[in-house]
Tab-separated table of C-alpha atoms in Angstrom:
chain	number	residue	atom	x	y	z
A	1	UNK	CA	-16.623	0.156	19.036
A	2	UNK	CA	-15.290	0.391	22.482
A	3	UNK	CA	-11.732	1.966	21.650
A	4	UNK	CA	-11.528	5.539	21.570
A	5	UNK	CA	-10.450	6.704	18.296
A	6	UNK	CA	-10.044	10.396	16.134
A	7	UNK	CA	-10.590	10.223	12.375
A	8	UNK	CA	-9.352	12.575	10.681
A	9	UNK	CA	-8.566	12.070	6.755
A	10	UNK	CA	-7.472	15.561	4.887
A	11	UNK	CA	-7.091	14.370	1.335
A	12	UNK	CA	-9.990	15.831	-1.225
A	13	UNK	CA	-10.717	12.779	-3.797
A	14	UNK	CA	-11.675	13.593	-7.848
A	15	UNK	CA	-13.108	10.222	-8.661
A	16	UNK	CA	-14.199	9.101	-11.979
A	17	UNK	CA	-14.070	8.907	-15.665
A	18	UNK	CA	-13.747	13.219	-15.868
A	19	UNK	CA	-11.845	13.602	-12.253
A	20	UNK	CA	-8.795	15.362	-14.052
A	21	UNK	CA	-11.356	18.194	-15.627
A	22	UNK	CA	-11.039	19.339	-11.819
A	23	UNK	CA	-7.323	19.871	-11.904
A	24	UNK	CA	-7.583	23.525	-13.479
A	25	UNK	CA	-9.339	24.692	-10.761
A	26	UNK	CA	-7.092	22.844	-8.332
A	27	UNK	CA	-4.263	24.472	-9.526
A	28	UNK	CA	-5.540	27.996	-8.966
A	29	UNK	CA	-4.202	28.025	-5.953
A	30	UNK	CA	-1.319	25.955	-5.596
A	31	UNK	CA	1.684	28.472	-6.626
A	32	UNK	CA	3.474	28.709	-9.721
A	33	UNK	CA	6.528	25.945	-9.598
A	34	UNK	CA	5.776	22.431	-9.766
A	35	UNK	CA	7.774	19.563	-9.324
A	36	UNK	CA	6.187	16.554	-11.555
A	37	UNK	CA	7.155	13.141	-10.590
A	38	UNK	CA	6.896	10.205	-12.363
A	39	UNK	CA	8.457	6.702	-12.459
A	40	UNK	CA	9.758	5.108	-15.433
A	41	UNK	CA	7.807	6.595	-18.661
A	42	UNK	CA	4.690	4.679	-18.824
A	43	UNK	CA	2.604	7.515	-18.421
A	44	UNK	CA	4.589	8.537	-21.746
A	45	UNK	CA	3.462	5.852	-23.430
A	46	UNK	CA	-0.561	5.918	-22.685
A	47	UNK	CA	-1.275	9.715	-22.726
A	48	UNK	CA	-1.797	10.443	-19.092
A	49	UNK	CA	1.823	12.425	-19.163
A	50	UNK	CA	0.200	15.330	-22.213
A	51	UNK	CA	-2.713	15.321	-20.681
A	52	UNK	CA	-1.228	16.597	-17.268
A	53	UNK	CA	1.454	18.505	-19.305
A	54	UNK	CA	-1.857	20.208	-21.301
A	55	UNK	CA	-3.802	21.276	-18.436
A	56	UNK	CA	-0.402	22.719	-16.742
A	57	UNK	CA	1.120	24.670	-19.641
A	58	UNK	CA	-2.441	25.893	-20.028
A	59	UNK	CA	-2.680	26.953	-16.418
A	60	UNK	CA	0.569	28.773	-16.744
A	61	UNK	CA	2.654	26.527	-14.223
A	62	UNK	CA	6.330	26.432	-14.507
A	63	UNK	CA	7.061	22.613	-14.653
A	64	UNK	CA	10.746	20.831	-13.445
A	65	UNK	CA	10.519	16.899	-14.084
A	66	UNK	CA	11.711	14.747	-11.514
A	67	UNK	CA	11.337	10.922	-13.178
A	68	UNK	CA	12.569	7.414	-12.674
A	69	UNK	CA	11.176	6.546	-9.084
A	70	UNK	CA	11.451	3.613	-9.084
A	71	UNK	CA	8.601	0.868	-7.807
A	72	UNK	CA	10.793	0.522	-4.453
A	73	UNK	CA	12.043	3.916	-4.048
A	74	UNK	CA	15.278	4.722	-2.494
A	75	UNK	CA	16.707	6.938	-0.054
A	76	UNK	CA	19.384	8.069	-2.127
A	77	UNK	CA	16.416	9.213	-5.170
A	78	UNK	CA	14.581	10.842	-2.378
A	79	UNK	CA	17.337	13.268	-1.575
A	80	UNK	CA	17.597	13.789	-5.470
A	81	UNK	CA	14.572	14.913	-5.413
A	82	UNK	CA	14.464	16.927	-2.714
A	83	UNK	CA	17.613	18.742	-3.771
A	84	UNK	CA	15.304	19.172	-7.552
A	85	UNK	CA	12.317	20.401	-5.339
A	86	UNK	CA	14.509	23.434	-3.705
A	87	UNK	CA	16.468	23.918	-7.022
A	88	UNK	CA	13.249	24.965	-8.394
A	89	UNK	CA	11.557	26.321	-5.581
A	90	UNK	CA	8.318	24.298	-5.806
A	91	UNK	CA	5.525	25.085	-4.541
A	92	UNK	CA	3.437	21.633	-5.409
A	93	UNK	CA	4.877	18.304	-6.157
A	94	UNK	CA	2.512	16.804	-8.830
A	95	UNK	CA	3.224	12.806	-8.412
A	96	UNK	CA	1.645	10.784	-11.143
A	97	UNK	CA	1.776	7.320	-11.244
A	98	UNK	CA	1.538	4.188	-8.301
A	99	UNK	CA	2.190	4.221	-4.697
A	100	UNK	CA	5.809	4.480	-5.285
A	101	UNK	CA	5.510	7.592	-6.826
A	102	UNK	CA	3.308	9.088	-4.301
A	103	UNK	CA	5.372	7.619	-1.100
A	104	UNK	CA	8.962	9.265	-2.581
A	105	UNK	CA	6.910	12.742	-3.572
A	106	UNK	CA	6.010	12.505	0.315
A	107	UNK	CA	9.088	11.503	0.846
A	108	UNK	CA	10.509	14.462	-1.161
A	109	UNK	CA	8.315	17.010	0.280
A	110	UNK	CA	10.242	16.297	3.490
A	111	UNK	CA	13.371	16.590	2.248
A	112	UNK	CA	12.953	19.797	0.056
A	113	UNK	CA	12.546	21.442	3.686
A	114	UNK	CA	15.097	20.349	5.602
A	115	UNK	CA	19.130	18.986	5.495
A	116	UNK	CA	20.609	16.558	7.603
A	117	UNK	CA	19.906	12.686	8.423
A	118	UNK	CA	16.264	12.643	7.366
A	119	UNK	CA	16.420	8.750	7.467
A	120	UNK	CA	16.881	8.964	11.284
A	121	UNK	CA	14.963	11.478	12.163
A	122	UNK	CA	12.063	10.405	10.031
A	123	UNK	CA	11.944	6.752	8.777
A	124	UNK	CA	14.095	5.322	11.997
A	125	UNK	CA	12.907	7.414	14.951
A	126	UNK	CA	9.360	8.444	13.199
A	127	UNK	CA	9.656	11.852	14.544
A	128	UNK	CA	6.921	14.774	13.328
A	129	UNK	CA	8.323	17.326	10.991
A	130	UNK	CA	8.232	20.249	12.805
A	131	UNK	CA	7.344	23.037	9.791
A	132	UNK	CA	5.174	22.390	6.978
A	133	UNK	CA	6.142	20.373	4.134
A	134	UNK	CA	5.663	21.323	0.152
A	135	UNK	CA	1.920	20.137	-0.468
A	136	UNK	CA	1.876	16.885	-2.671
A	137	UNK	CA	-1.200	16.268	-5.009
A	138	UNK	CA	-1.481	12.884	-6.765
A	139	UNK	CA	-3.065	11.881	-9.522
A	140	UNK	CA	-2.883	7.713	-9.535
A	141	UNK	CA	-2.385	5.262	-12.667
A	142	UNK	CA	-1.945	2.217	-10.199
A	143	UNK	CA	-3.953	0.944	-7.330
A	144	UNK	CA	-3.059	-1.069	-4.696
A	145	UNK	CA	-0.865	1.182	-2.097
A	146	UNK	CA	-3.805	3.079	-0.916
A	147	UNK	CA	-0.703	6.085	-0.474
A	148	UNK	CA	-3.187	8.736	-2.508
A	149	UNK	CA	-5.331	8.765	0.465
A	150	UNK	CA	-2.814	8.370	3.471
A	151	UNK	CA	0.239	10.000	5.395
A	152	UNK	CA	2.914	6.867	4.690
A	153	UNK	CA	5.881	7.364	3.041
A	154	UNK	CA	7.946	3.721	2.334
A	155	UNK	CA	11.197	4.379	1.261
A	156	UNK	CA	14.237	1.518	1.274
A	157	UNK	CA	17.665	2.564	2.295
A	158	UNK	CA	19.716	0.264	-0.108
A	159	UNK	CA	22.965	1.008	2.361
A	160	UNK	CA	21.188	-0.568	5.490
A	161	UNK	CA	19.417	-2.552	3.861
A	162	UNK	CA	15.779	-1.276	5.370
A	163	UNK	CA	12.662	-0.696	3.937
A	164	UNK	CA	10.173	1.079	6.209
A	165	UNK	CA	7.707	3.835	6.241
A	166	UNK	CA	7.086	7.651	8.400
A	167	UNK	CA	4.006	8.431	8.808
A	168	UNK	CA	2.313	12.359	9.250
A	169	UNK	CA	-0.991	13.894	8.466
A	170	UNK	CA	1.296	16.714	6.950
A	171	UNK	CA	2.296	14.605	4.157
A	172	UNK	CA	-1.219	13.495	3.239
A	173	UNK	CA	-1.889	14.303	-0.411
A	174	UNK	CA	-3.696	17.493	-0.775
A	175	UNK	CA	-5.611	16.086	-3.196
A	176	UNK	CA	-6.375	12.852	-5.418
A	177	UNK	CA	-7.075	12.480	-8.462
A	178	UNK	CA	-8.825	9.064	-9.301
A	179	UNK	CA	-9.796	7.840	-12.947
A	180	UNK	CA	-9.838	4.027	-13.163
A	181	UNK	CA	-9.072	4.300	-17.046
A	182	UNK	CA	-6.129	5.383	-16.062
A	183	UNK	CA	-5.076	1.902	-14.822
A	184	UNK	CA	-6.213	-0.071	-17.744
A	185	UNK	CA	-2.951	-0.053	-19.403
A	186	UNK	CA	-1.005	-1.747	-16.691
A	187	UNK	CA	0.228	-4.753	-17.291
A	188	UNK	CA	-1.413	-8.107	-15.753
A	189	UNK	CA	1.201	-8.848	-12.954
A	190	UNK	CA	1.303	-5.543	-11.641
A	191	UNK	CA	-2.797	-5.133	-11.638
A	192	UNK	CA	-3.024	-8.146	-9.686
A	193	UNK	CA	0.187	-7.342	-7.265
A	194	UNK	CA	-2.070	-4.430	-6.637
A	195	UNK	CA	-4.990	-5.971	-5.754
A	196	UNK	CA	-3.506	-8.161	-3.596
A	197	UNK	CA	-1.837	-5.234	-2.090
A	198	UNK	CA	-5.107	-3.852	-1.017
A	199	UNK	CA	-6.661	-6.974	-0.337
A	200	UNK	CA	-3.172	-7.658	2.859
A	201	UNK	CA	-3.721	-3.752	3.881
A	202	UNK	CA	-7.382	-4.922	5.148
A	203	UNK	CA	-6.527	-8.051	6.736
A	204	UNK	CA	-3.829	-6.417	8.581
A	205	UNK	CA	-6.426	-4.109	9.923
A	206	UNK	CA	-9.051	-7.128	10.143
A	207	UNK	CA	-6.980	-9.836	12.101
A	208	UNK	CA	-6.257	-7.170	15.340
A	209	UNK	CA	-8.655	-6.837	18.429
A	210	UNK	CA	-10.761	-5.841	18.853
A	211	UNK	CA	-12.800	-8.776	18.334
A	212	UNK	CA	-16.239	-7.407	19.389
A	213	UNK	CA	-19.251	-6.272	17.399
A	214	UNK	CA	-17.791	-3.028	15.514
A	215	UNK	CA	-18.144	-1.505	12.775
A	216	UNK	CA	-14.507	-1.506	11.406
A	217	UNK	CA	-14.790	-5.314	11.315
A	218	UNK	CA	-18.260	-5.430	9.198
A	219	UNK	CA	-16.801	-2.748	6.751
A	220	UNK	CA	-13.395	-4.629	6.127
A	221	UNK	CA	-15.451	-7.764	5.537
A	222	UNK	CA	-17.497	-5.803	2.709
A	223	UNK	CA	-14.480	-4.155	1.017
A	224	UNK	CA	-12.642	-7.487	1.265
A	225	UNK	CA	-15.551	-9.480	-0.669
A	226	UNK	CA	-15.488	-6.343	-2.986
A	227	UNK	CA	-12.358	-7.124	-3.674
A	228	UNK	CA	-12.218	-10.628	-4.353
A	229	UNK	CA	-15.890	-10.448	-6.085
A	230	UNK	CA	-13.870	-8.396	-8.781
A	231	UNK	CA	-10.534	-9.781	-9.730
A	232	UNK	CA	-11.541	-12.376	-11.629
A	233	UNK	CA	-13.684	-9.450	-13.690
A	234	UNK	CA	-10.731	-7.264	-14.137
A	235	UNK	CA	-8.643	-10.168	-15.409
A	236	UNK	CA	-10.805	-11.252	-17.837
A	237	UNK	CA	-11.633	-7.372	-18.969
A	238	UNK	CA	-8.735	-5.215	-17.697
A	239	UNK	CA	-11.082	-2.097	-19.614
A	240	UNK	CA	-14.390	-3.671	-17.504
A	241	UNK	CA	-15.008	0.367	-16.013
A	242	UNK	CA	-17.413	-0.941	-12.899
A	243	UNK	CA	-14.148	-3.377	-12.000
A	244	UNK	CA	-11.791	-1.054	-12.083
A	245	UNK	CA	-13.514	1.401	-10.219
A	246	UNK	CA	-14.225	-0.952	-7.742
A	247	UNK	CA	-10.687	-2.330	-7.049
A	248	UNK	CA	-9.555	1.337	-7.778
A	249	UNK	CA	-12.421	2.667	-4.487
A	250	UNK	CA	-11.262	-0.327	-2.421
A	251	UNK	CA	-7.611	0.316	-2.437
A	252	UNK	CA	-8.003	3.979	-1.498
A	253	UNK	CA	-10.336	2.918	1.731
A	254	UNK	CA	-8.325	0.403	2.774
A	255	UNK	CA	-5.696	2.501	4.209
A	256	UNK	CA	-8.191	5.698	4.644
A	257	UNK	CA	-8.527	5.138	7.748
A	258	UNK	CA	-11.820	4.433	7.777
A	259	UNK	CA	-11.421	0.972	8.899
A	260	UNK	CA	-8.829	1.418	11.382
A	261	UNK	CA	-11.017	2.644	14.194
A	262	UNK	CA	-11.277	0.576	17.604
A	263	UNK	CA	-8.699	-1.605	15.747
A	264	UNK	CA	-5.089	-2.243	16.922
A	265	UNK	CA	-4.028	-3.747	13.742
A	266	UNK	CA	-1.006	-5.969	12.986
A	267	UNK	CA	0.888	-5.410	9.810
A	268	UNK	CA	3.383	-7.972	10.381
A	269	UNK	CA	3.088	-9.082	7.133
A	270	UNK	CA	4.068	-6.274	5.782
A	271	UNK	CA	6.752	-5.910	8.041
A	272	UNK	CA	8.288	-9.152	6.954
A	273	UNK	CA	7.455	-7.972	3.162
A	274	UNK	CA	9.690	-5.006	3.551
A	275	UNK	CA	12.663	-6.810	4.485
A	276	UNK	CA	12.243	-8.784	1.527
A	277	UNK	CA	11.734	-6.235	-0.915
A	278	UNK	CA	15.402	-4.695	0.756
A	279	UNK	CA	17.124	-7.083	0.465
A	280	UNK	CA	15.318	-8.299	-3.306
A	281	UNK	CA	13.828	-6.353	-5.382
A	282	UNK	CA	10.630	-7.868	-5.591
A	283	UNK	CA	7.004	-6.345	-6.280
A	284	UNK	CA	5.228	-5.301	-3.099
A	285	UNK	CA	1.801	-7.099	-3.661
A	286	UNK	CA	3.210	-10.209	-4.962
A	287	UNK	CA	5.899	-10.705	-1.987
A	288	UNK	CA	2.706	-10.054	0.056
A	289	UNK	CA	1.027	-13.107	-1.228
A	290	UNK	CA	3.227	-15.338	-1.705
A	291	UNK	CA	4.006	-15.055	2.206
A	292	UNK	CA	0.261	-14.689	3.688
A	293	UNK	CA	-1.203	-17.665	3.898
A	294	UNK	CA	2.059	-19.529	6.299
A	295	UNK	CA	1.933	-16.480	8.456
A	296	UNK	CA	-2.087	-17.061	8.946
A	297	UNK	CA	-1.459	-20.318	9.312
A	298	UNK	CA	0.910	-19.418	12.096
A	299	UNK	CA	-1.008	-17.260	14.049
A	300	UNK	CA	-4.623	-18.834	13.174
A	301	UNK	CA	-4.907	-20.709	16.855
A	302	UNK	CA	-4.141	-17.180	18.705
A	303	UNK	CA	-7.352	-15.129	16.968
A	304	UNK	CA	-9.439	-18.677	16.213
A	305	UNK	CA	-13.067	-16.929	16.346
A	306	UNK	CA	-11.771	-14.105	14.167
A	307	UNK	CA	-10.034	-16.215	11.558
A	308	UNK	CA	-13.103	-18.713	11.238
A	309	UNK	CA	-15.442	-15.094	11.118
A	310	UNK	CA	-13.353	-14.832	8.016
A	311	UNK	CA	-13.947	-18.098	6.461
A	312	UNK	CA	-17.480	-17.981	6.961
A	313	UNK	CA	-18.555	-14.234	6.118
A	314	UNK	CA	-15.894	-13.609	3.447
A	315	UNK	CA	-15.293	-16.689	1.886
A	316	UNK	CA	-18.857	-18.873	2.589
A	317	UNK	CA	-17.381	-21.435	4.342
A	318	UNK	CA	-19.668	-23.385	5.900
A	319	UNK	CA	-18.818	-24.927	9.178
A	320	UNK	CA	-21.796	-27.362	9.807
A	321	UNK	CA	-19.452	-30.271	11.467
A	322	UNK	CA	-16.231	-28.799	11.358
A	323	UNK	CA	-14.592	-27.741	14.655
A	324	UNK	CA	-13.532	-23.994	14.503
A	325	UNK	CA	-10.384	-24.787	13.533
A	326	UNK	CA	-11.196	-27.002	10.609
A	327	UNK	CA	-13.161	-23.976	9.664
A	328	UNK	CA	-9.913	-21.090	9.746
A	329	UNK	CA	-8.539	-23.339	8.062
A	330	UNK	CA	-10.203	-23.827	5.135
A	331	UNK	CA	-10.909	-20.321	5.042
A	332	UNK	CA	-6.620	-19.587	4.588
A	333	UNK	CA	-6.740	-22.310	1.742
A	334	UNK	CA	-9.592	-20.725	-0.094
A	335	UNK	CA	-7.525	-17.401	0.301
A	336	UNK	CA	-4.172	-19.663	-0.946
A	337	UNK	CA	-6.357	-20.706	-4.002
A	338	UNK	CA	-7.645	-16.966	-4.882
A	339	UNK	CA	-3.860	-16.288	-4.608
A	340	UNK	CA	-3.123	-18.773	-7.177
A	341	UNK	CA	-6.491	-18.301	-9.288
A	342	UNK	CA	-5.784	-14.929	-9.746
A	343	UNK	CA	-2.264	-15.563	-10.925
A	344	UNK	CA	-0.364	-13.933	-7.748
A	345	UNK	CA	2.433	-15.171	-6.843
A	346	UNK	CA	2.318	-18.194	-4.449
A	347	UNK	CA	6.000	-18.854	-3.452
A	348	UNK	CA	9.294	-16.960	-3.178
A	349	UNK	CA	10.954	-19.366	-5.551
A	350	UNK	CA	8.064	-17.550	-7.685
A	351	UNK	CA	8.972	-13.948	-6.653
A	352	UNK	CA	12.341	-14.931	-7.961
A	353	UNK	CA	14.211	-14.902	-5.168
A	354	UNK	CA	16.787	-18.060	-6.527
A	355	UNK	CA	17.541	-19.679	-3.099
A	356	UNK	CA	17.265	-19.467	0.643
A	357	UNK	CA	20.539	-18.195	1.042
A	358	UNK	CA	19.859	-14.693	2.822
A	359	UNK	CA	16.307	-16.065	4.734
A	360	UNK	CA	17.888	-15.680	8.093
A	361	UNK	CA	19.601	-12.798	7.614
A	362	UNK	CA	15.743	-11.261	6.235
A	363	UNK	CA	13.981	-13.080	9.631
A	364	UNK	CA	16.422	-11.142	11.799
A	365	UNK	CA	16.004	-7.897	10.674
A	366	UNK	CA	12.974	-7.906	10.432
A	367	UNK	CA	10.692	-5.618	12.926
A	368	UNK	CA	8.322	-7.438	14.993
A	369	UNK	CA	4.843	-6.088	16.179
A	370	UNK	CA	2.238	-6.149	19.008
A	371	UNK	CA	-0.417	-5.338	16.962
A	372	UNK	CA	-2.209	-8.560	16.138
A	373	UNK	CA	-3.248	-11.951	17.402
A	374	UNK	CA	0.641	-13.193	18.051
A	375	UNK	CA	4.157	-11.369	18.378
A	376	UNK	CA	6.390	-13.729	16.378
A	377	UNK	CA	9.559	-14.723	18.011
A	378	UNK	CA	12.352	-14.084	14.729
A	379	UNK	CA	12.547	-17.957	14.340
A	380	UNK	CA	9.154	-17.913	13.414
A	381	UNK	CA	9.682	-15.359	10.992
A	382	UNK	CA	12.218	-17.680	9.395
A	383	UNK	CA	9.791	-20.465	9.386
A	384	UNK	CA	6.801	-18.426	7.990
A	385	UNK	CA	9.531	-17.294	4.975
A	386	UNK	CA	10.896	-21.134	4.441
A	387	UNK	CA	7.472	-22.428	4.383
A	388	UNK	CA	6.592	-19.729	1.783
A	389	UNK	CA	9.556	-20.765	-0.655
């Protein structure tokens, strides 16, 4: 661990089957307004939505609804909400559902507080809000974003045709409320577009120096084989509890924090993810996998010894007379075939995006960092997104 870090993670976790019999006490001190987000009406439909409704009309809590985030959230919904938020004079914003939810109830807490060209200030020139936004608690039905247990807040402007994240400890959740029942009703493609989400977040961590023995590196490789030890489980049984809690425990830590340190971490994937899901509106985790293994491909020869670590102690490759690169290699195609195993989407044609039309015009907005093994030039961007089609 030679790179000074500070860890520092404010967010109090309720995890397990009885986590919401803490949100009484919770409450106690958390003011009398609160704003309760939720997407689309899913929560309606498999009891999660009375059973937070219960325990707030019980606690006395004057409740405004702000619904319908949708799974990419928009600028344009965040000011709607924040206009709600101030309307009401909130004093918590409840978000229950996905990552979504809980990035535009960040998102929202920001823009309760102030007027003005948030999107500028906040998303575009990541500046620190400088007074304290409305608290935001979460209680999650989805995992996969890790955004219960982190300060991001990814939000697309549909006029620019952006998608991009601020980041603050003040818009940490409070707290975070984690039941893994609460995810068995989701359907397949979204469980596994979750998984895969937290499966990218820790190889976007993983493939960054530092490359020596540390800690950060041994833990990824753990959660990672966590991961990947349990999807086929959770396919088979979406209502296997042990699972569910795993993948549920795994997405949270990924983006904790807790294996970030001494780490200068890429996340170009993501960054090239982003500009997809602006300009289509694709699912997060699936555009994530379908364009992962060309972009390790790509940048395999600049981080060789950490790419064939990963083929070896995550996916048992054995490289008894195989040259190192032989090794990496085989070590992206057994994460290609988990991709495809697990029913992920493999291709953009897959993701639905009809034709290759707007594939430039994605590769040159797209931001580019200095994070990882390789900075890509924007033509290499295009050729990591054609090869994924």
């Amino acid at each position: 661990m030679n790179q000074d870090f500070t860890y520092f993670n404010p967010t109090q976790v309720f995890f397990g089957k009885d986590a919401m019999e803490s949100l009484p006490a919770i409450l106690e001190g958390c003011g009398e307004s609160i704003l309760l987000a939720y997407g689309g009406g899913s929560i309606k439909k498999n009891g999660i939505y009375d059973q937070v409704m219960e325990i707030l009309t019980r606690c006395g809590k004057q409740v405004t609804e702000f619904s319908g985030i949708m799974p990419n959230p928009t600028y344009a919904k965040v000011l709607e909400g924040g206009a709600l938020a101030r309307a009401c004079q909130a004093d918590l914003i409840l978000a229950v559902g996905g990552g979504s939810v809980i990035d535009c109830a960040k998102a929202v807490a920001l823009a309760a507080e102030e007027d003005g060209d948030l999107w500028t200030k906040y998303w575009i020139e990541k500046q620190a809000p400088d007074f304290d936004p409305i608290p935001v608690g979460a209680i999650l039905t989805m995992a996969g974003t890790g955004s219960e247990m982190d300060g991001d807040a990814v939000i697309t402007n549909e006029e620019t045709k952006v998608k991009t994240s601020c980041w603050d400890y003040a818009i940490y959740p409070r707290f975070a409320i984690l039941n893994p029942a609460f995810t068995y009703s989701l359907p397949e493609y979204q469980m596994v577009s979750g998984i895969f989400d937290s499966l990218s977040h820790i190889m976007e961590i993983y493939f960054s120096p530092e490359d020596g023995d540390n800690l950060s590196d041994d833990l990824a490789e753990a959660v990672m084989k966590s991961i990947i030890r349990n999807t086929p489980a959770a396919i088979q049984n979406p209502r296997d509890y042990t699972a569910r809690s795993n993948l549920m425990w795994a997405s949270s830590l990924a983006l904790s924090g807790l294996l970030s340190p001494s780490k200068t971490e890429d996340w170009e994937v993501h960054q090239i993810q982003h500009q997809l899901g602006a300009y289509y509106d694709c699912a997060h985790g699936m555009g994530l996998a379908a364009i992962s293994p060309a972009y390790y491909r790509l940048v395999c020869p600049y981080g060789l010894p950490k790419f064939k670590r990963f083929a070896v102690n995550v996916w048992g490759i054995d490289p008894a007379g195989k040259s190192d690169l032989e090794t990496a290699l085989e070590g992206i195609d057994a994460l290609a075939a988990y991709i495809r195993d697990s029913r992920m989407t493999a291709t953009l044609r897959e993701l639905g995006i009809p034709d290759d039309t707007q594939l430039a015009d994605i590769a040159a907005t797209c931001a580019r960092r200095r994070g990882g093994y390789h900075m890509l030039t924007q033509a290499e961007i295009l050729q990591i997104l054609r090869e994924s089609f």
